[in-house]
Short mmCIF file of C-alpha atoms in Angstrom, two decimals:
data_model
loop_
_atom_site.label_atom_id
_atom_site.label_comp_id
_atom_site.label_asym_id
_atom_site.label_seq_id
_atom_site.Cartn_x
_atom_site.Cartn_y
_atom_site.Cartn_z
CA MET P 103 81.85 93.16 90.11
CA THR P 104 84.58 93.17 87.46
CA GLU P 105 83.85 90.79 84.58
CA ASN P 106 86.39 87.96 84.32
CA LEU P 107 86.87 87.48 80.56
CA ALA P 108 88.72 84.72 78.72
CA ILE P 109 91.73 85.66 76.61
CA GLY P 110 89.83 84.87 73.41
CA THR P 111 86.99 87.22 74.36
CA LEU P 112 89.45 89.98 75.16
CA LEU P 113 91.32 89.40 71.90
CA GLN P 114 88.17 89.45 69.78
CA ARG P 115 86.88 92.58 71.49
CA VAL P 116 90.08 94.56 70.92
CA ARG P 117 90.54 93.25 67.38
CA LYS P 118 87.06 94.44 66.42
CA ARG P 119 87.65 97.83 68.05
CA ARG P 120 90.77 98.16 65.94
CA GLY P 121 88.79 97.31 62.80
CA LEU P 122 90.93 94.28 61.96
CA SER P 123 89.89 90.95 60.54
CA GLN P 124 91.45 87.78 61.90
CA GLN P 125 93.53 87.57 58.71
CA GLU P 126 94.76 91.16 59.16
CA LEU P 127 95.70 90.46 62.77
CA HIS P 128 97.61 87.40 61.59
CA ASP P 129 99.44 89.53 59.01
CA ALA P 130 100.32 92.20 61.58
CA SER P 131 101.37 89.89 64.42
CA GLY P 132 102.78 86.82 62.72
CA VAL P 133 100.61 84.62 64.97
CA SER P 134 99.03 81.77 63.04
CA LEU P 135 95.50 82.37 61.78
CA SER P 136 94.37 79.00 63.15
CA LEU P 137 95.53 79.90 66.67
CA ILE P 138 93.79 83.29 66.53
CA ARG P 139 90.57 81.49 65.54
CA LYS P 140 90.96 78.86 68.26
CA LEU P 141 91.54 81.54 70.89
CA GLU P 142 88.53 83.59 69.86
CA GLN P 143 86.33 80.49 69.66
CA GLN P 144 87.71 79.48 73.08
CA ALA P 145 88.79 76.12 71.70
CA VAL P 146 92.13 77.06 73.28
CA SER P 147 92.07 78.80 76.67
CA ASP P 148 95.79 79.43 77.12
CA THR P 149 98.84 80.24 75.02
CA ARG P 150 102.44 81.19 75.57
CA MET P 151 103.44 84.63 76.73
CA GLU P 152 105.38 85.38 73.55
CA THR P 153 102.21 84.90 71.49
CA VAL P 154 100.21 87.21 73.76
CA ARG P 155 102.89 89.87 73.48
CA ARG P 156 102.95 89.67 69.66
CA LEU P 157 99.17 89.99 69.51
CA ALA P 158 99.22 92.91 71.94
CA ALA P 159 101.95 94.69 69.98
CA ALA P 160 99.96 94.34 66.75
CA LEU P 161 96.87 95.72 68.51
CA ARG P 162 98.91 98.51 70.16
CA ILE P 163 97.91 97.63 73.72
CA SER P 164 99.82 96.35 76.75
CA THR P 165 100.41 92.61 77.09
CA SER P 166 98.53 92.54 80.40
CA SER P 167 95.42 93.88 78.61
CA LEU P 168 95.05 90.50 76.88
CA ILE P 169 95.57 88.38 79.98
CA PRO P 170 92.36 87.59 81.90
CA GLN P 171 92.22 89.62 85.10
CA ARG P 172 91.05 88.08 88.32
CA SER P 173 88.46 90.23 90.05
CA SER P 174 89.86 91.74 93.24
CA GLU P 175 86.42 92.59 94.63
CA GLY P 176 85.69 90.32 97.56
CA GLU P 177 88.88 88.38 96.83
CA SER P 178 91.75 87.82 99.22
CA THR P 179 95.37 88.60 98.43
CA ALA P 180 96.05 84.86 98.30
CA ASP P 181 93.44 84.45 95.56
CA THR P 182 94.97 87.27 93.53
CA TRP P 183 98.37 85.58 93.57
CA ARG P 184 97.20 81.97 93.18
CA PRO P 185 98.11 81.78 89.43
CA VAL P 186 101.67 82.86 90.27
CA GLN P 187 101.85 80.42 93.17
CA GLU P 188 100.64 77.58 90.95
CA ALA P 189 103.20 78.45 88.27
CA ILE P 190 105.93 78.23 90.92
CA GLU P 191 104.81 75.14 92.79
CA ALA P 192 102.88 72.98 90.30
CA PRO P 193 104.48 70.69 87.68
CA PRO P 194 105.02 72.33 84.25
CA GLN P 195 101.92 72.44 82.07
CA GLN P 196 101.63 71.42 78.43
CA ILE P 197 100.67 74.28 76.10
CA ASP P 198 99.89 74.24 72.39
CA GLU P 199 102.92 76.21 71.25
CA GLU P 200 106.52 75.58 72.24
CA PRO P 201 107.91 78.74 73.87
CA SER P 202 111.23 80.18 72.76
CA ALA P 203 114.14 81.45 74.85
CA ALA P 204 113.90 84.76 72.99
CA GLY P 205 110.24 85.09 73.96
CA VAL P 206 110.93 84.35 77.61
CA ILE P 207 113.79 86.86 77.67
CA ALA P 208 111.46 89.47 76.20
CA SER P 209 109.02 88.67 79.01
CA VAL P 210 111.80 89.27 81.51
CA HIS P 211 112.26 92.81 80.18
CA GLU P 212 108.54 93.55 80.46
CA ILE P 213 108.25 92.09 83.95
CA ARG P 214 111.41 93.82 85.12
CA ALA P 215 109.94 97.15 83.98
CA ALA P 216 106.72 96.45 85.92
CA TYR P 217 108.72 95.42 89.01
CA PHE P 218 110.87 98.54 89.12
CA ALA P 219 107.83 100.74 88.42
CA LYS P 220 106.12 98.99 91.38
CA ARG P 221 103.12 97.99 89.25
CA ILE P 222 102.01 95.20 91.56
CA LEU P 223 98.78 94.39 89.70
CA ASP P 224 100.62 93.97 86.40
CA LEU P 225 103.02 91.57 88.10
CA SER P 226 100.15 89.46 89.43
CA THR P 227 98.99 89.08 85.82
CA LEU P 228 102.28 88.72 83.96
CA LEU P 229 104.37 86.48 86.21
CA GLY P 230 102.29 83.28 86.00
CA PRO P 231 102.28 82.91 82.19
CA ALA P 232 105.94 83.92 81.94
CA LEU P 233 106.99 81.35 84.54
CA ARG P 234 105.04 78.61 82.76
CA ASP P 235 106.81 79.49 79.51
CA ALA P 236 110.19 79.53 81.25
CA ASP P 237 109.55 76.09 82.77
CA ALA P 238 108.89 74.66 79.30
CA LEU P 239 112.36 75.59 78.02
CA ASP P 240 115.29 73.21 77.77
CA ASP P 241 117.23 73.10 81.06
CA ALA P 242 120.44 72.69 79.06
CA ASP P 243 120.00 76.23 77.65
CA HIS P 244 122.12 78.44 79.95
CA GLU P 245 120.43 81.65 78.81
CA ALA P 246 116.97 80.21 79.39
CA ARG P 247 117.86 79.03 82.90
CA SER P 248 119.29 82.46 83.70
CA ALA P 249 116.07 84.14 82.57
CA ARG P 250 114.00 81.71 84.62
CA SER P 251 116.15 82.40 87.69
CA TYR P 252 115.57 86.13 87.29
CA LEU P 253 111.80 85.69 86.89
CA LEU P 254 111.69 83.47 89.97
CA GLN P 255 113.63 86.00 92.02
CA ILE P 256 111.23 88.77 91.01
CA ALA P 257 108.35 86.45 91.89
CA GLY P 258 109.92 85.68 95.27
CA SER P 259 110.47 89.34 96.04
CA THR P 260 106.96 90.34 94.96
CA LEU P 261 105.30 87.50 96.88
CA THR P 262 107.26 88.59 99.96
CA GLN P 263 105.85 92.09 99.56
CA VAL P 264 102.29 90.76 99.47
CA ARG P 265 102.97 88.35 102.36
CA GLN P 266 102.65 85.08 100.43
CA PHE P 267 105.68 83.74 102.23
CA ALA P 268 105.56 79.99 101.49
CA ALA P 269 105.34 80.52 97.72
CA ALA P 270 108.04 83.19 97.95
CA GLU P 271 110.44 80.77 99.61
CA THR P 272 109.80 78.11 96.96
CA ALA P 273 110.41 80.68 94.22
CA LEU P 274 113.70 81.79 95.77
CA GLN P 275 114.92 78.21 96.23
CA ARG P 276 114.20 77.52 92.57
CA ALA P 277 115.83 80.80 91.56
CA LEU P 278 118.97 79.84 93.47
CA ASP P 279 119.05 76.42 91.79
CA ASP P 280 119.07 78.14 88.38
CA ALA P 281 121.39 81.02 89.30
CA PRO P 282 123.96 81.49 86.51
CA ASP P 283 126.77 82.85 88.71
CA ARG P 284 127.74 83.78 92.26
CA LEU P 285 126.67 87.41 91.95
CA ARG P 286 123.14 86.44 90.97
CA ALA P 287 123.12 83.82 93.73
CA ALA P 288 124.18 86.47 96.26
CA SER P 289 121.38 88.74 95.07
CA ILE P 290 118.85 85.92 95.52
CA ILE P 291 120.16 85.26 99.03
CA THR P 292 119.74 88.96 99.80
CA THR P 293 116.07 88.68 98.83
CA TRP P 294 115.74 85.47 100.82
CA SER P 295 117.25 87.09 103.91
CA TRP P 296 114.68 89.88 103.62
CA LEU P 297 111.90 87.27 103.37
CA LEU P 298 113.12 85.69 106.62
CA VAL P 299 113.08 89.11 108.32
CA ARG P 300 109.49 89.65 107.16
CA GLN P 301 108.62 86.32 108.78
CA GLY P 302 110.33 87.25 112.05
CA ARG P 303 113.04 84.63 111.55
CA PHE P 304 115.81 87.04 112.49
CA GLU P 305 118.42 84.54 113.63
CA GLU P 306 118.12 82.52 110.41
CA SER P 307 118.20 85.67 108.30
CA ALA P 308 121.37 87.03 109.86
CA ALA P 309 123.13 83.65 109.74
CA LEU P 310 122.23 83.15 106.06
CA ALA P 311 123.36 86.64 105.02
CA ILE P 312 126.61 86.52 107.02
CA ARG P 313 127.51 83.06 105.71
CA TRP P 314 127.11 84.23 102.14
CA ALA P 315 128.84 87.56 102.81
CA ASP P 316 131.87 85.65 104.12
CA ASP P 317 131.77 83.46 101.04
CA VAL P 318 131.59 86.25 98.43
CA GLU P 319 133.72 88.88 100.18
CA PRO P 320 135.89 90.37 97.42
CA ARG P 321 139.49 91.47 97.52
CA MET P 322 139.08 95.20 98.04
CA SER P 323 142.08 96.16 95.94
CA ARG P 324 140.53 94.75 92.79
CA ALA P 325 136.83 94.38 93.56
CA THR P 326 134.40 95.36 90.81
CA PRO P 327 131.39 97.57 91.64
CA ASP P 328 129.05 94.62 91.18
CA GLU P 329 131.10 92.49 93.59
CA LEU P 330 131.04 95.27 96.17
CA ALA P 331 127.28 95.62 95.72
CA ALA P 332 126.65 91.88 96.16
CA TRP P 333 128.77 91.77 99.32
CA GLY P 334 127.40 95.04 100.64
CA TRP P 335 123.75 94.09 100.27
CA LEU P 336 124.31 90.86 102.19
CA LEU P 337 125.86 92.90 105.00
CA VAL P 338 122.93 95.32 104.96
CA GLN P 339 120.50 92.41 105.34
CA ALA P 340 122.60 90.86 108.10
CA SER P 341 122.53 94.20 109.92
CA ALA P 342 118.77 94.56 109.53
CA ALA P 343 118.13 91.08 110.92
CA SER P 344 120.57 91.51 113.81
CA LEU P 345 119.10 94.89 114.74
CA ARG P 346 115.59 93.45 114.94
CA ASN P 347 116.97 90.54 116.96
CA ALA P 348 118.33 92.96 119.62
CA ARG P 349 121.93 92.27 118.61
CA THR P 350 122.86 95.91 118.23
CA ALA P 351 126.64 95.43 118.26
CA GLU P 352 126.50 92.91 115.40
CA ALA P 353 124.08 95.17 113.54
CA HIS P 354 126.44 98.12 113.92
CA ASP P 355 129.50 96.18 112.78
CA THR P 356 127.89 94.74 109.66
CA MET P 357 126.39 98.12 108.72
CA GLN P 358 129.81 99.74 109.05
CA LEU P 359 131.25 97.14 106.66
CA ALA P 360 128.36 97.79 104.27
CA ARG P 361 129.03 101.51 104.44
CA SER P 362 132.70 100.88 103.60
CA ALA P 363 131.63 98.87 100.56
CA ALA P 364 129.35 101.72 99.47
CA VAL P 365 132.13 104.29 99.88
CA LEU P 366 134.45 102.12 97.79
CA THR P 367 131.72 101.83 95.15
CA GLY P 368 131.69 105.62 95.03
CA ARG P 369 128.34 106.08 93.30
CA GLU P 370 124.81 104.72 93.09
CA LEU P 371 124.63 101.63 90.89
CA PRO P 372 121.30 101.09 89.13
CA ALA P 373 119.18 98.01 89.64
CA GLY P 374 118.62 95.73 86.70
CA GLY P 375 120.88 92.95 85.50
CA THR P 376 122.37 91.36 88.60
CA ARG P 377 120.47 93.13 91.39
CA LEU P 378 116.84 93.87 92.16
CA ALA P 379 117.89 97.00 94.06
CA THR P 380 120.11 100.01 93.61
CA TRP P 381 123.36 100.12 95.55
CA GLY P 382 125.62 102.90 96.75
CA PRO P 383 126.15 105.52 99.47
CA TYR P 384 122.57 106.84 99.41
CA THR P 385 121.04 103.37 99.51
CA VAL P 386 123.14 102.51 102.56
CA ALA P 387 122.19 105.82 104.17
CA TYR P 388 118.51 104.91 103.78
CA LYS P 389 119.04 101.47 105.29
CA LYS P 390 121.18 102.82 108.12
CA ALA P 391 118.41 105.29 108.98
CA GLU P 392 116.13 102.33 109.79
CA ARG P 393 118.08 102.05 113.06
CA GLY P 394 116.36 105.23 114.19
CA ILE P 395 112.96 103.57 113.90
CA VAL P 396 113.94 100.32 115.61
CA LEU P 397 115.86 102.09 118.40
CA HIS P 398 113.23 104.83 118.81
CA ARG P 399 115.46 107.66 117.63
CA PRO P 400 113.23 109.39 115.07
CA ASP P 401 115.45 112.47 114.84
CA ASP P 402 118.17 110.27 113.30
CA VAL P 403 115.79 109.33 110.48
CA LEU P 404 114.74 112.91 109.81
CA ASN P 405 118.31 114.18 109.89
CA THR P 406 119.31 111.56 107.32
CA ALA P 407 116.34 112.49 105.13
CA GLU P 408 117.34 116.16 105.29
CA ARG P 409 120.98 115.46 104.40
CA VAL P 410 120.09 113.21 101.49
CA ALA P 411 117.45 115.61 100.17
CA ALA P 412 120.06 118.39 100.10
CA ALA P 413 122.18 116.26 97.75
CA ASN P 414 119.14 115.69 95.50
CA PRO P 415 120.10 112.18 94.32
CA VAL P 416 118.13 110.19 91.77
CA ALA P 417 115.52 108.19 93.69
CA GLY P 418 116.65 104.57 93.94
CA THR P 419 114.68 101.43 94.65
CA GLU P 420 114.90 101.96 98.43
CA PHE P 421 113.72 105.58 98.41
CA ASP P 422 110.01 104.92 98.98
CA ARG P 423 110.78 102.49 101.81
CA HIS P 424 112.92 105.23 103.36
CA ARG P 425 110.03 107.68 103.00
CA LEU P 426 107.87 105.26 105.02
CA ASP P 427 110.49 105.48 107.76
CA VAL P 428 110.29 109.27 107.48
CA ALA P 429 106.51 109.08 107.93
CA LYS P 430 106.97 106.81 110.96
CA ALA P 431 109.57 109.18 112.45
CA HIS P 432 107.15 112.11 112.18
CA LEU P 433 104.48 109.94 113.78
CA MET P 434 106.78 109.10 116.69
CA LEU P 435 107.18 112.85 117.25
CA HIS P 436 103.38 113.32 117.08
CA GLN P 437 103.75 115.30 113.85
CA TYR P 438 100.67 113.79 112.26
CA GLY P 439 100.35 116.22 109.36
CA GLU P 440 103.95 115.67 108.30
CA ALA P 441 103.53 111.89 108.60
CA PHE P 442 100.50 112.03 106.33
CA ASP P 443 102.31 114.27 103.82
CA ALA P 444 105.09 111.67 103.53
CA LEU P 445 102.52 108.91 102.89
CA LEU P 446 100.69 111.03 100.35
CA ASP P 447 103.94 111.70 98.50
CA ILE P 448 104.58 107.96 98.19
CA SER P 449 101.00 107.24 97.12
CA GLN P 450 101.31 109.69 94.23
CA ARG P 451 104.45 107.90 93.03
CA ALA P 452 103.73 104.23 93.79
CA PRO P 453 100.07 103.70 94.76
CA GLU P 454 99.95 99.94 94.09
CA TRP P 455 103.13 99.31 96.05
CA LEU P 456 102.00 101.44 98.99
CA LYS P 457 98.68 99.58 99.17
CA GLU P 458 100.58 96.34 99.87
CA GLN P 459 102.65 97.82 102.72
CA ARG P 460 101.18 96.92 106.10
CA TYR P 461 103.69 99.38 107.56
CA ALA P 462 101.91 102.19 105.66
CA GLN P 463 98.51 100.98 106.86
CA ASP P 464 99.70 101.00 110.47
CA ILE P 465 101.13 104.52 110.12
CA MET P 466 97.91 105.82 108.58
CA SER P 467 95.87 104.17 111.33
CA ASP P 468 97.95 105.96 113.97
CA VAL P 469 97.60 109.26 112.11
CA ILE P 470 93.81 108.83 112.27
CA ASP P 471 93.96 108.05 115.99
CA GLY P 472 96.19 111.06 116.65
CA ARG P 473 94.11 113.71 114.89
CA ARG P 474 90.83 115.20 116.03
CA THR P 475 89.53 115.56 112.46
CA LEU P 476 90.54 114.23 109.06
CA THR P 477 90.84 116.08 105.78
CA PRO P 478 89.18 114.63 102.65
CA GLU P 479 92.64 113.61 101.38
CA MET P 480 93.30 111.73 104.61
CA ARG P 481 90.00 109.87 104.37
CA SER P 482 90.71 109.00 100.75
CA LEU P 483 94.18 107.64 101.50
CA ALA P 484 92.88 105.66 104.47
CA THR P 485 90.39 103.97 102.14
CA ALA P 486 93.07 103.29 99.53
CA LEU P 487 95.31 101.70 102.18
CA ARG P 488 92.37 99.60 103.47
CA VAL P 489 92.71 100.95 107.01
CA PRO P 490 90.07 99.13 109.10
CA LEU P 491 87.15 101.23 110.37
#
C-alpha cells in the first residue's frame, strides 16, 4: 500500500536529498525559517498553496510532489476526491498564513495546465488547497473572485468527469456566483449543461442551454470570436441534450446554428482564458459526429474522422472524446481490432483521463466479448481501464 506522508515529512525528505539545510531552503524559497521548521516538525499540518509552490520551486520538484497523496489502493473514487469536495462544500478554513491574490492566480495557471493535459491525479491533489486559498481572499477583490470562479469551474468539470455529480453542481453554482462577466458565465453554464446530460437530466440540460443561448446571442455583424464561441457552445450542449432526449428536430436545428457560429468564427480558438474547451469548425464537426453514435449510424462517425484527419488539424480539447466515438463506431461495425486501436491511441496520449471514462470501459468490455482471444496489449488496457472480470 502507498505510504500516506504528511507535507512536513515530504518536505524534509526532499530537502535532505537536495543537500540543503533549513536555512538554505529558506534563503532559496523566501519561506520563513520558522514555518519550514514547524512543517517538518509537524507542528503545522497545512499551509497555503503559494507557500508549497515556492518550496517546490526551490527544491526543483512539482508542487504536487509536496502535497500528501491519498492512497488509491482499495479506495473509492469518492474517497480520492473528498478533499476537493470538502474545499467546495465546507466553510472556509483558517490557515496560518494569509494567501495572496497573486499566489492564487499562480495556482490557476498550474491547475489549468494539469486540466488541459488531462492529468486527473494531479487535479485531485492540487484543487483542494487552491480552493481553500481562494476562499480566504477578500470578496471585494475582483481579480481574486475571477480566479476563484475559474478554479471552481475546473473543479466542477473534473468532478463531472469522475462522476461526483453533487459536488460538481455545487462547484458550478459557486463558480457562476463569482463569474466576472457574461462570457465566463456562459462557459460555466455550458459545463453545467454537460453535467446535467451526464446525469440523464436531458430536458433540464436543453432548457438551461437554450435559455442562456437566447440571452447571449450576439449580433452576427459585429460579434467577436469569443462571443461566437460562448453562444456556439451553448447551442452544441442544447443539441446534445435534445438528441439524447429523442428530440431529433430540435437537436438538428441547434447544431445547425452552432455550425453557423463555427463557420463565422473561421478557425479553431484555443481553450484557456474564457473557455475550458476549444471552439471552431473542427470542434463542431466532432460534436456533430456524436449523432452517428446516438442514431446508430457509425459510418457517419468514421466518415467525419476521415475528413478531419485529412485536414490534419491541431488536436483540440474534444479530440480524444471524438476518438472514443470512433472506437464505438468500429465496435458497432464489429471491427474489434480497429476499436481497440482507437482506445490504445487515446491511452498513450491521456491515460489518466481515459481511465475515468466509463464509455471507454464499456467499449473495451465489448471488444473482449467480441474477440475469441486477446493480445497482451488488450489484456493490459483492460486492466488499466478496470474492466470487470
